[in-house]
Tab-separated table of C-alpha atoms in Angstrom:
chain	number	residue	atom	x	y	z
A	1	MET	CA	26.202	-39.078	47.908
A	2	ASN	CA	28.361	-38.583	51.013
A	3	ASN	CA	28.642	-35.465	53.170
A	4	ILE	CA	31.606	-34.050	51.197
A	5	ASP	CA	29.708	-34.343	47.918
A	6	LYS	CA	26.691	-32.583	49.478
A	7	GLN	CA	28.822	-29.636	50.647
A	8	ILE	CA	30.365	-29.187	47.212
A	9	SER	CA	26.936	-29.400	45.500
A	10	LYS	CA	25.462	-26.887	47.968
A	11	PHE	CA	28.267	-24.378	47.274
A	12	ILE	CA	27.833	-24.721	43.504
A	13	LYS	CA	24.038	-24.357	43.827
A	14	LYS	CA	24.337	-21.236	45.971
A	15	GLY	CA	26.830	-19.630	43.617
A	16	GLY	CA	24.745	-20.729	40.611
A	17	LYS	CA	21.703	-18.702	41.762
A	18	ARG	CA	23.688	-15.471	41.806
A	19	ILE	CA	25.476	-16.197	38.537
A	20	ARG	CA	22.224	-17.103	36.737
A	21	LEU	CA	20.527	-13.935	38.039
A	22	ASN	CA	23.385	-11.807	36.722
A	23	VAL	CA	23.186	-13.515	33.332
A	24	PHE	CA	19.391	-13.062	33.222
A	25	ILE	CA	19.516	-9.328	34.068
A	26	GLU	CA	22.367	-8.634	31.673
A	27	ASN	CA	20.593	-10.254	28.730
A	28	LEU	CA	17.238	-8.781	29.780
A	29	LEU	CA	18.684	-5.294	29.339
A	30	VAL	CA	19.847	-6.227	25.863
A	31	SER	CA	16.379	-7.545	25.019
A	32	LEU	CA	14.738	-4.350	26.329
A	33	ILE	CA	17.111	-2.235	24.260
A	34	VAL	CA	16.129	-4.181	21.133
A	35	ALA	CA	12.377	-3.937	21.915
A	36	LEU	CA	12.512	-0.199	22.668
A	37	SER	CA	14.606	0.450	19.553
A	38	ILE	CA	12.019	-1.222	17.333
A	39	SER	CA	9.204	0.617	19.165
A	40	SER	CA	11.048	3.912	18.653
A	41	MET	CA	11.274	3.259	14.916
A	42	ALA	CA	7.538	2.542	14.814
A	43	SER	CA	6.896	5.754	16.796
A	44	ILE	CA	9.051	7.793	14.406
A	45	LEU	CA	6.983	6.393	11.547
A	46	GLY	CA	3.869	7.430	13.474
A	47	LEU	CA	5.023	11.060	13.364
A	48	PHE	CA	4.392	11.120	9.611
A	49	ILE	CA	1.857	8.341	9.009
A	50	PRO	CA	-1.391	7.963	11.015
A	51	ILE	CA	-0.979	4.718	12.983
A	52	TYR	CA	-4.087	4.519	15.159
A	53	ASN	CA	-2.944	1.375	17.008
A	54	LEU	CA	0.633	2.482	17.701
A	55	PHE	CA	0.458	1.638	21.411
A	56	GLU	CA	-0.859	-1.829	20.640
A	57	ILE	CA	1.959	-2.338	18.122
A	58	CYS	CA	4.573	-1.274	20.683
A	59	PHE	CA	3.037	-3.587	23.267
A	60	ILE	CA	3.101	-6.491	20.813
A	61	ILE	CA	6.756	-5.741	19.966
A	62	PHE	CA	7.616	-5.703	23.671
A	63	THR	CA	5.703	-8.938	24.361
A	64	ILE	CA	7.270	-10.794	21.437
A	65	SER	CA	10.774	-9.605	22.382
A	66	MET	CA	10.365	-10.744	25.985
A	67	SER	CA	8.922	-14.097	24.923
A	68	ILE	CA	11.795	-14.740	22.531
A	69	TYR	CA	14.329	-13.715	25.161
A	70	ILE	CA	12.876	-15.994	27.860
A	71	PHE	CA	12.833	-18.895	25.407
A	72	ILE	CA	16.472	-18.293	24.420
A	73	TYR	CA	17.549	-17.865	28.044
A	74	LEU	CA	15.937	-21.097	29.227
A	75	TYR	CA	17.317	-23.218	26.399
A	76	LYS	CA	20.668	-21.579	25.658
A	77	LEU	CA	21.795	-18.776	27.962
A	78	ARG	CA	20.955	-20.288	31.344
A	79	PRO	CA	24.240	-21.689	32.821
A	80	ASP	CA	24.249	-25.338	33.935
A	81	ASN	CA	26.264	-26.635	36.934
A	82	LYS	CA	29.432	-27.164	34.878
A	83	LYS	CA	29.400	-23.575	33.621
A	84	VAL	CA	28.703	-22.342	37.145
A	85	ALA	CA	31.663	-24.369	38.498
A	86	LEU	CA	33.971	-22.971	35.809
A	87	LYS	CA	32.747	-19.440	36.578
A	88	LEU	CA	33.462	-19.929	40.294
A	89	ASP	CA	36.855	-21.498	39.565
A	90	SER	CA	37.788	-18.369	37.653
A	91	LYS	CA	37.538	-16.448	40.925
A	92	GLY	CA	40.708	-18.119	42.304
A	93	LEU	CA	39.690	-21.728	42.937
A	94	ASN	CA	42.031	-23.063	40.250
A	95	GLU	CA	39.579	-25.576	38.748
A	96	ARG	CA	38.949	-27.253	42.097
A	97	LEU	CA	35.153	-27.075	41.740
A	98	ILE	CA	34.925	-28.433	38.199
A	99	THR	CA	37.245	-31.291	39.171
A	100	SER	CA	35.310	-32.075	42.356
A	101	LEU	CA	32.034	-31.896	40.431
A	102	GLU	CA	33.275	-34.607	38.092
A	103	LEU	CA	34.422	-36.725	41.072
A	104	ILE	CA	31.077	-36.643	42.880
A	105	ASN	CA	29.849	-40.148	43.812
A	106	LYS	CA	33.409	-41.514	43.515
A	107	ASP	CA	34.934	-42.933	46.734
A	108	ASP	CA	38.516	-43.779	45.791
A	109	ASN	CA	41.335	-42.232	47.796
A	110	ILE	CA	42.461	-39.811	45.090
A	111	SER	CA	38.914	-38.535	44.547
A	112	ASN	CA	38.279	-38.077	48.255
A	113	ALA	CA	41.599	-36.255	48.712
A	114	GLN	CA	40.767	-33.901	45.852
A	115	LYS	CA	37.293	-33.172	47.222
A	116	GLU	CA	38.570	-32.613	50.764
A	117	ASP	CA	41.049	-30.063	49.420
A	118	THR	CA	38.176	-28.264	47.677
A	119	ILE	CA	36.125	-28.229	50.905
A	120	GLU	CA	38.979	-26.633	52.840
A	121	VAL	CA	39.239	-23.825	50.262
A	122	ILE	CA	35.504	-23.027	49.850
A	123	ARG	CA	35.021	-22.874	53.645
A	124	GLU	CA	37.139	-19.705	53.639
A	125	ILE	CA	35.216	-18.088	50.759
A	126	LYS	CA	32.093	-15.882	51.007
A	127	ILE	CA	29.984	-16.581	47.968
A	128	SER	CA	28.636	-12.991	47.860
A	129	LYS	CA	32.156	-11.605	47.387
A	130	ILE	CA	33.081	-13.702	44.394
A	131	THR	CA	29.625	-13.450	42.723
A	132	PRO	CA	28.382	-9.883	43.310
A	133	PHE	CA	25.286	-8.568	41.511
A	134	HIS	CA	26.344	-6.239	38.723
A	135	ILE	CA	24.970	-4.566	35.602
A	136	LYS	CA	27.002	-3.392	32.653
A	137	ARG	CA	26.836	0.386	32.694
A	138	LYS	CA	27.043	0.529	28.941
A	139	ASN	CA	23.792	-1.437	28.590
A	140	LEU	CA	22.102	0.574	31.341
A	141	TYR	CA	23.004	3.912	29.742
A	142	SER	CA	21.867	2.662	26.337
A	143	LEU	CA	18.524	1.612	27.794
A	144	ILE	CA	17.993	4.992	29.489
A	145	ALA	CA	18.919	6.861	26.289
A	146	ILE	CA	16.543	4.869	24.071
A	147	LEU	CA	13.725	5.146	26.627
A	148	THR	CA	14.207	8.936	26.748
A	149	VAL	CA	14.116	9.164	22.957
A	150	LEU	CA	10.922	7.098	22.847
A	151	ILE	CA	9.188	9.310	25.423
A	152	ILE	CA	10.184	12.456	23.513
A	153	ILE	CA	8.866	10.998	20.249
A	154	LEU	CA	5.556	10.089	21.892
A	155	CYS	CA	5.198	13.639	23.243
A	156	ILE	CA	5.782	15.398	19.904
A	157	PRO	CA	2.418	16.627	18.504
A	158	THR	CA	1.940	16.118	14.765
A	159	THR	CA	-0.931	16.104	12.295
A	160	ALA	CA	-0.499	12.374	11.725
A	161	LYS	CA	-0.840	11.719	15.459
A	162	ASN	CA	-4.037	13.767	15.637
A	163	GLN	CA	-5.428	11.865	12.680
A	164	ALA	CA	-4.470	8.575	14.320
A	165	ARG	CA	-6.223	9.678	17.513
A	166	GLU	CA	-9.425	10.408	15.584
A	167	ILE	CA	-9.201	7.077	13.778
A	168	ARG	CA	-8.817	5.345	17.142
A	169	LYS	CA	-11.930	7.115	18.444
A	170	MET	CA	-13.781	6.123	15.286
A	171	LYS	CA	-12.742	2.488	15.680
A	172	LYS	CA	-13.877	2.540	19.292
A	173	PHE	CA	-17.186	4.131	18.303
A	174	ASN	CA	-17.704	1.534	15.563
A	175	LYS	CA	-16.968	-1.270	18.008
A	176	GLU	CA	-19.552	0.038	20.474
A	177	VAL	CA	-22.179	0.404	17.736
A	178	ILE	CA	-21.489	-3.099	16.428
A	179	GLU	CA	-21.885	-4.506	19.948
A	180	LYS	CA	-25.247	-2.752	20.263
A	181	ILE	CA	-26.398	-4.097	16.905
A	182	LYS	CA	-25.293	-7.626	17.810
A	183	GLY	CA	-27.257	-7.339	21.054
A	184	GLU	CA	-30.389	-6.300	19.159
A	185	LYS	CA	-29.799	-9.103	16.672
A	186	LYS	CA	-29.774	-11.620	19.522
A	187	ASP	CA	-32.945	-10.122	21.051
A	188	THR	CA	-34.674	-10.149	17.661
A	189	LYS	CA	-33.973	-13.843	17.132
A	190	GLY	CA	-35.530	-14.640	20.507
A	191	SER	CA	-38.474	-12.250	20.123
A	192	GLU	CA	-41.978	-13.686	20.392
A	193	GLU	CA	-43.702	-10.581	18.980
A	194	LEU	CA	-42.224	-10.965	15.492
A	195	LEU	CA	-43.051	-13.507	12.818
A	196	GLU	CA	-40.213	-15.679	11.524
A	197	ASP	CA	-40.147	-13.908	8.141
A	198	ASP	CA	-39.972	-10.518	9.849
A	199	LYS	CA	-37.170	-11.758	12.092
A	200	LEU	CA	-35.191	-12.892	9.064
A	201	ASP	CA	-35.627	-9.504	7.367
A	202	ILE	CA	-34.521	-7.582	10.458
A	203	VAL	CA	-31.547	-9.861	11.158
A	204	LYS	CA	-30.507	-9.605	7.505
A	205	GLU	CA	-30.445	-5.800	7.670
A	206	LEU	CA	-28.598	-5.837	10.990
A	207	ASP	CA	-25.943	-8.162	9.526
A	208	LYS	CA	-25.536	-5.905	6.490
A	209	SER	CA	-25.139	-2.908	8.756
A	210	ILE	CA	-22.453	-4.674	10.819
A	211	ASP	CA	-20.480	-5.511	7.654
A	212	GLU	CA	-20.713	-1.923	6.386
A	213	ILE	CA	-19.606	-0.453	9.718
A	214	LYS	CA	-16.626	-2.823	9.862
A	215	LYS	CA	-15.517	-1.576	6.438
A	216	SER	CA	-16.095	2.115	7.204
A	217	GLU	CA	-13.000	4.299	7.152
A	218	SER	CA	-14.518	7.399	8.763
A	219	LYS	CA	-17.401	8.390	10.999
A	220	ILE	CA	-19.194	9.712	7.936
A	221	ASP	CA	-19.221	6.185	6.503
A	222	THR	CA	-20.498	4.859	9.825
A	223	GLU	CA	-23.264	7.470	9.925
A	224	LYS	CA	-24.270	6.558	6.376
A	225	ALA	CA	-24.506	2.910	7.392
A	226	LEU	CA	-26.616	3.826	10.433
A	227	ASN	CA	-28.892	6.053	8.332
A	228	LYS	CA	-29.315	3.225	5.865
A	229	LEU	CA	-30.152	0.793	8.677
A	230	GLU	CA	-32.714	3.198	10.111
A	231	LYS	CA	-34.440	3.589	6.741
A	232	LYS	CA	-34.472	-0.166	6.188
A	233	LEU	CA	-36.017	-0.777	9.610
A	234	ASP	CA	-38.587	1.962	8.945
A	235	ASN	CA	-39.547	0.254	5.671
A	236	ILE	CA	-39.892	-3.079	7.453
A	237	GLU	CA	-42.056	-1.421	10.115
A	238	LYS	CA	-44.422	0.024	7.497
A	239	ASN	CA	-45.102	-3.466	6.149
A	240	LEU	CA	-45.908	-4.884	9.582
A	241	ASP	CA	-49.520	-5.298	10.678
A	242	SER	CA	-49.051	-6.150	14.329
A	243	VAL	CA	-48.779	-3.274	16.812
A	244	ASP	CA	-46.419	-5.375	18.939
A	245	SER	CA	-44.162	-5.944	15.946
A	246	LYS	CA	-44.035	-2.225	15.198
A	247	GLU	CA	-43.211	-1.491	18.816
A	248	LYS	CA	-40.366	-4.002	18.594
A	249	ILE	CA	-38.883	-2.108	15.621
A	250	GLN	CA	-39.217	1.171	17.507
A	251	ASN	CA	-37.485	-0.353	20.514
A	252	ILE	CA	-34.589	-1.454	18.313
A	253	LEU	CA	-34.199	2.077	16.944
A	254	LYS	CA	-34.464	3.521	20.430
A	255	LYS	CA	-31.884	1.155	21.933
A	256	LEU	CA	-29.474	1.708	19.076
A	257	ASN	CA	-29.996	5.434	19.664
A	258	LEU	CA	-29.060	6.160	16.057
A	259	ASN	CA	-30.294	9.725	15.698
A	260	LYS	CA	-28.955	10.787	19.074
A	261	GLU	CA	-25.496	9.431	18.250
A	262	GLN	CA	-25.398	11.388	14.996
A	263	THR	CA	-26.860	14.578	16.492
A	264	SER	CA	-24.475	14.608	19.427
A	265	GLU	CA	-21.573	14.003	17.034
A	266	LYS	CA	-22.461	17.007	14.866
A	267	LEU	CA	-22.954	19.240	17.886
A	268	ALA	CA	-19.680	18.004	19.346
A	269	ILE	CA	-17.851	18.932	16.133
A	270	LEU	CA	-19.324	22.446	16.165
A	271	ASN	CA	-18.516	22.910	19.850
A	272	LYS	CA	-14.965	21.680	19.338
A	273	MET	CA	-14.545	23.959	16.342
A	274	ALA	CA	-15.796	26.967	18.323
A	275	LYS	CA	-13.526	26.156	21.255
A	276	GLU	CA	-10.419	25.928	19.069
A	277	LEU	CA	-11.259	29.125	17.170
A	278	SER	CA	-11.734	31.024	20.435
A	279	LYS	CA	-8.000	30.557	21.073
A	280	ILE	CA	-7.189	32.620	17.958
A	281	ASP	CA	-7.513	36.346	18.545
A	282	LYS	CA	-9.014	37.188	15.141
A	283	MET	CA	-11.416	34.241	15.253
A	284	LYS	CA	-13.179	34.884	18.577
A	285	GLU	CA	-16.174	36.561	16.946
A	286	LEU	CA	-16.581	33.621	14.560
A	287	SER	CA	-16.355	31.264	17.548
A	288	GLU	CA	-19.212	33.091	19.283
A	289	ALA	CA	-21.273	33.008	16.080
A	290	ILE	CA	-20.816	29.239	15.780
A	291	ASN	CA	-21.899	28.767	19.390
A	292	SER	CA	-25.046	30.806	18.720
A	293	GLN	CA	-25.955	28.457	15.818
A	294	ASP	CA	-27.305	31.537	14.012
A	295	GLU	CA	-26.632	31.329	10.289
A	296	ASP	CA	-26.727	35.091	9.748
A	297	LYS	CA	-24.242	35.695	12.558
A	298	ILE	CA	-21.896	33.094	11.075
A	299	LYS	CA	-22.041	34.821	7.683
A	300	GLU	CA	-21.477	38.248	9.232
A	301	ALA	CA	-18.553	36.984	11.309
A	302	LEU	CA	-16.940	35.406	8.239
A	303	ASP	CA	-17.412	38.587	6.176
A	304	LYS	CA	-15.779	40.650	8.910
A	305	LEU	CA	-13.006	38.069	9.275
A	306	GLY	CA	-12.287	38.256	5.559
A	307	GLU	CA	-11.843	42.027	5.753
A	308	ASP	CA	-9.640	41.783	8.849
A	309	LEU	CA	-7.398	39.158	7.280
A	310	LYS	CA	-6.694	41.353	4.268
A	311	ASN	CA	-5.140	43.984	6.537
A	312	LEU	CA	-2.861	41.591	8.432
A	313	LYS	CA	0.871	41.229	7.948
A	314	ASP	CA	2.185	38.175	6.121
A	315	GLU	CA	3.630	36.628	9.286
A	316	ASP	CA	0.280	37.025	11.077
A	317	LYS	CA	-1.519	35.409	8.151
A	318	GLU	CA	0.933	32.524	8.224
A	319	GLU	CA	0.350	32.033	11.952
A	320	ILE	CA	-3.441	31.934	11.507
A	321	SER	CA	-3.013	29.566	8.552
A	322	ASN	CA	-0.966	27.169	10.692
A	323	ASN	CA	-3.542	27.357	13.487
A	324	LEU	CA	-6.323	26.441	11.073
A	325	GLU	CA	-4.281	23.502	9.784
A	326	ASN	CA	-3.865	22.235	13.349
A	327	ILE	CA	-7.599	22.602	13.986
A	328	SER	CA	-8.311	20.749	10.746
A	329	ALA	CA	-6.259	17.792	11.954
A	330	ASN	CA	-8.524	17.454	15.003
A	331	ILE	CA	-11.842	17.644	13.095
A	332	THR	CA	-13.560	14.384	12.102
A	333	ASP	CA	-16.100	15.855	9.663
A	334	GLU	CA	-14.485	15.405	6.236
A	335	ASN	CA	-16.313	18.348	4.645
A	336	LEU	CA	-15.306	20.780	7.393
A	337	LYS	CA	-11.767	19.349	7.503
A	338	GLY	CA	-11.322	20.003	3.776
A	339	ALA	CA	-12.799	23.497	4.085
A	340	LEU	CA	-10.401	24.397	6.906
A	341	SER	CA	-7.390	23.134	4.936
A	342	SER	CA	-8.510	25.069	1.861
A	343	THR	CA	-9.056	28.229	3.922
A	344	ALA	CA	-5.648	27.863	5.564
A	345	ALA	CA	-3.999	27.540	2.145
A	346	SER	CA	-5.819	30.596	0.785
A	347	ILE	CA	-4.804	32.722	3.801
A	348	SER	CA	-1.199	31.598	3.475
A	349	SER	CA	-1.108	32.457	-0.230
A	350	GLY	CA	-2.776	35.851	0.292
A	351	ASN	CA	-5.778	35.017	-1.925
A	352	ILE	CA	-8.233	34.839	0.956
A	353	ASP	CA	-11.303	32.708	0.221
A	354	LEU	CA	-13.679	31.851	3.065
A	355	SER	CA	-16.545	30.566	0.915
A	356	LYS	CA	-15.793	26.873	1.463
A	357	LEU	CA	-15.523	27.381	5.206
A	358	GLN	CA	-18.818	29.274	5.214
A	359	ASN	CA	-20.619	26.543	3.273
A	360	ALA	CA	-19.201	23.810	5.498
A	361	LEU	CA	-20.120	25.590	8.738
A	362	ILE	CA	-23.640	26.435	7.587
A	363	SER	CA	-24.207	22.890	6.323
A	364	LEU	CA	-23.044	21.355	9.601
A	365	ASN	CA	-25.060	23.906	11.567
A	366	LYS	CA	-28.208	23.023	9.607
A	367	ASP	CA	-27.651	19.320	10.151
A	368	SER	CA	-27.301	19.746	13.894
A	369	ILE	CA	-30.385	21.995	14.102
A	370	ASN	CA	-32.499	19.714	11.895
A	371	ALA	CA	-31.477	16.675	13.908
A	372	ASP	CA	-32.281	18.568	17.104
A	373	ASN	CA	-35.703	19.556	15.793
A	374	GLY	CA	-36.417	15.926	14.964
A	375	ASP	CA	-35.982	14.668	11.442
A	376	ASN	CA	-37.601	11.356	12.406
A	377	LYS	CA	-41.136	10.528	13.378
A	378	ASN	CA	-40.639	11.202	17.057
A	379	GLY	CA	-38.903	14.548	16.528
A	380	THR	CA	-40.316	17.888	17.608
A	381	GLY	CA	-40.184	21.298	16.015
A	382	SER	CA	-42.164	23.896	14.147
A	383	GLN	CA	-44.469	22.184	11.740
A	384	ASN	CA	-47.154	23.254	9.334
A	385	ASN	CA	-49.893	20.637	9.247
A	386	GLN	CA	-51.458	20.458	5.820
A	387	SER	CA	-54.571	18.671	4.763
A	388	GLY	CA	-56.664	18.802	1.655
A	389	ASN	CA	-59.919	17.701	3.284
A	390	GLY	CA	-63.029	19.753	2.661
A	391	THR	CA	-66.058	19.901	4.923
A	392	ASN	CA	-67.854	16.558	5.094
A	393	GLY	CA	-65.119	15.094	2.935
A	394	GLN	CA	-66.242	16.930	-0.197
A	395	GLY	CA	-63.473	17.727	-2.580
A	396	ASN	CA	-59.854	16.788	-2.963
A	397	GLY	CA	-57.374	19.613	-2.944
A	398	ASP	CA	-53.710	20.392	-3.367
A	399	GLY	CA	-52.478	22.900	-0.810
A	400	ASN	CA	-49.378	25.013	-0.739
A	401	GLY	CA	-48.470	25.479	2.928
A	402	ILE	CA	-45.865	27.843	4.243
A	403	GLY	CA	-44.485	27.169	7.699
A	404	ASN	CA	-40.958	26.953	8.909
A	405	GLY	CA	-40.338	25.484	5.503
A	406	MET	CA	-42.098	25.637	2.165
A	407	GLY	CA	-43.469	22.428	0.795
A	408	ASN	CA	-46.054	21.014	-1.587
A	409	GLY	CA	-48.318	18.350	-0.236
A	410	SER	CA	-51.733	16.819	-0.670
A	411	GLY	CA	-54.041	14.879	1.540
A	412	SER	CA	-57.468	13.294	1.565
A	413	GLY	CA	-59.873	11.739	3.997
A	414	ASN	CA	-63.366	11.713	5.372
A	415	GLY	CA	-64.574	13.883	8.142
A	416	SER	CA	-64.180	17.475	9.149
A	417	GLY	CA	-60.968	19.240	8.351
A	418	TRP	CA	-59.530	22.587	7.399
A	419	ASP	CA	-57.428	23.772	4.532
A	420	THR	CA	-55.228	26.828	4.402
A	421	GLY	CA	-54.211	26.213	0.807
A	422	ASN	CA	-55.825	27.036	-2.525
A	423	LYS	CA	-58.154	24.268	-3.571
A	424	GLU	CA	-58.399	23.304	-7.190
A	425	ASN	CA	-61.253	20.891	-6.633
A	426	GLY	CA	-63.799	20.808	-3.862
A	427	GLU	CA	-65.697	23.399	-1.904
A	428	GLY	CA	-64.615	27.015	-1.776
A	429	LYS	CA	-63.402	29.017	1.184
A	430	LEU	CA	-65.419	29.029	4.359
A	431	ASN	CA	-67.466	32.146	4.926
A	432	SER	CA	-66.369	34.754	7.425
A	433	GLY	CA	-67.498	33.973	10.933
A	434	GLU	CA	-67.857	30.241	10.344
A	435	LYS	CA	-66.387	27.803	12.802
A	436	VAL	CA	-63.986	25.058	11.927
A	437	PHE	CA	-63.348	21.921	13.900
A	438	LEU	CA	-59.695	21.252	14.734
A	439	PRO	CA	-59.354	17.542	15.397
A	440	ASN	CA	-56.859	15.966	17.709
A	441	ARG	CA	-54.880	13.035	16.385
A	442	GLY	CA	-57.083	10.039	16.701
A	443	THR	CA	-56.323	6.844	14.915
A	444	GLY	CA	-54.250	7.198	11.820
A	445	ALA	CA	-50.719	7.905	10.808
A	446	ASP	CA	-48.593	10.934	10.150
A	447	GLU	CA	-45.819	11.096	7.629
A	448	ASN	CA	-43.185	13.652	6.749
A	449	LEU	CA	-43.905	15.377	3.456
A	450	LYS	CA	-40.990	15.664	1.090
A	451	GLY	CA	-40.905	18.889	-0.848
A	452	ASN	CA	-38.843	21.972	-1.302
A	453	ILE	CA	-38.260	22.714	2.342
A	454	SER	CA	-36.354	25.844	3.166
A	455	GLU	CA	-33.635	26.054	5.771
A	456	GLY	CA	-34.456	24.371	9.038
A	457	GLY	CA	-38.086	23.647	8.148
A	458	ASN	CA	-40.270	20.613	7.670
A	459	SER	CA	-43.943	19.794	7.440
A	460	GLN	CA	-46.313	16.937	8.140
A	461	SER	CA	-49.519	15.524	6.786
A	462	ILE	CA	-51.968	13.773	9.076
A	463	THR	CA	-54.301	11.221	7.559
A	464	THR	CA	-57.051	9.733	9.662
A	465	GLU	CA	-58.411	6.310	9.004
A	466	ASN	CA	-61.821	6.397	10.666
A	467	GLY	CA	-63.133	9.613	9.194
A	468	VAL	CA	-63.679	11.675	12.333
A	469	ASN	CA	-60.958	12.575	14.750
A	470	ILE	CA	-61.687	12.113	18.409
A	471	ALA	CA	-61.929	15.194	20.565
A	472	GLY	CA	-61.196	18.643	19.156
A	473	ASP	CA	-61.956	22.333	19.357
A	474	SER	CA	-64.294	24.593	17.433
A	475	ILE	CA	-62.457	27.793	16.526
A	476	ASP	CA	-63.363	30.786	14.389
A	477	TYR	CA	-61.897	30.391	10.913
A	478	GLU	CA	-60.873	34.045	10.521
A	479	LYS	CA	-59.050	33.943	13.861
A	480	ILE	CA	-56.998	30.987	12.671
A	481	ILE	CA	-56.079	32.699	9.401
A	482	HIS	CA	-55.269	35.990	11.128
A	483	GLU	CA	-53.033	34.439	13.808
A	484	TYR	CA	-51.309	32.120	11.384
A	485	SER	CA	-50.623	34.893	8.853
A	486	ASN	CA	-49.237	37.231	11.504
A	487	SER	CA	-46.902	34.566	12.893
A	488	GLU	CA	-45.542	33.783	9.442
A	489	ILE	CA	-45.041	37.446	8.502
A	490	VAL	CA	-43.140	38.056	11.743
A	491	GLY	CA	-41.148	34.861	11.233
A	492	LEU	CA	-39.893	36.024	7.825
A	493	LYS	CA	-37.472	38.397	9.549
A	494	ASN	CA	-35.490	35.485	10.948
A	495	LYS	CA	-35.255	33.565	7.673
A	496	SER	CA	-32.530	33.863	5.069
A	497	ILE	CA	-34.958	34.297	2.151
A	498	PRO	CA	-34.374	36.813	-0.684
A	499	LYS	CA	-36.253	40.079	-0.134
A	500	SER	CA	-38.267	39.685	-3.344
A	501	LEU	CA	-39.530	36.303	-2.161
A	502	GLN	CA	-40.246	37.721	1.310
A	503	ASP	CA	-42.425	40.434	-0.255
A	504	LEU	CA	-44.294	37.819	-2.276
A	505	ILE	CA	-44.946	35.657	0.792
A	506	LYS	CA	-45.996	38.703	2.845
A	507	LYS	CA	-48.420	39.731	0.115
A	508	TYR	CA	-49.882	36.230	0.064
A	509	PHE	CA	-50.629	36.257	3.797
A	510	GLU	CA	-51.963	39.832	3.685
A	511	GLU	CA	-54.500	38.703	1.086
A	512	LEU	CA	-55.551	35.793	3.309
A	513	LYS	CA	-56.556	38.256	6.031
């Protein structure tokens, strides 16, 4: 290639860069318009249907569109040297470049004369003038318009969007829980404290839990799966003999943090509910009652709210109804969500019914309080320890204990103990002035008694294995009965128990004195 050929090739190459860039930008705008149009259609659909992964879908649409465009550009739209030469010739070169391009590497007189003529012309031309950077305004305006529409659609609040947001949070929560379970599964397989059979049982339950959580469609389903896993692990723990193995199970439960996750979720729902209600003028008192977690205050606030709503104008009722519907869309608890929707509908129709909302709030409030007080073995709270042990282990008795809850339980064992119930078999009541020995928990196990427990209450039985508890106090029997009876009589005022039943319980404790 001689010097003339090199000059012609250099000119075509320089002009080709600018032409190719213009072609790339022009078609890129078209590709962006297509991608944003499809994303806008998906976003419009998201206004009416909960699409929790809308952003991911839009990103995938954008990525696929760009990939397809780049592929098409490289193999079809990108101009080669011949197309570049023709494009440059159209700017007033009268096909000199395309002709000279075909004559490159030819040294005959005619070819050289033709190429020299081309050189003389291109020396007088500034490449930037004949190949300026430009964008079609029509495409640019279309892109701006579609982008504006998409942003507006994304900013419009709807019930479907709120539902999608909650689903996204639920999916994220499930993913985190599954990762924790997988981590514990890995640790369990490598554990030296557990026997192989025990490892297999634990891993099996962890795998089942992972499958259930993956299939869950709401946080309630996830919580059910976690509750089920906790019970299964507790059952496995009961069948273990080794202390180290039991500690391993406890560590798994602790690391998974199951109860804390559920408790914090219930409290978060109540707090969110109270916060949203505080924004509604007529609902501020109910909001304060929910924050207090006092069942009586919640009932009183709802009763007052019901009376206030009856006196409101239709337009005010409709406004409150719409507000409740919006709050419902942001609540993850299915029971409370349904109650809010039902309440909103009843207010809108004029047939005000707050019973479902009351039941849902009280139920959720109880769950959060019970979880806080410790529904599991390590929980804390007001408990009434019952035991049916007589002095020196003589007699087996069934005791009816009344504490924060009312339950029926029985117990047996050897050693000194005390019974506040009515014994059917065994020794009678201790004489006035006698001392009783209150043992500390030595070796043994404590289990939650299942009975008819009233609101917010629970009870425990403590069974010792070695007969005599280690270390304790000797306390006057009458003092115990007197103090216990007084505390229960006073405590009745704060319980939502029918008055007739309160009188019966009060009479029972008065007779004990």
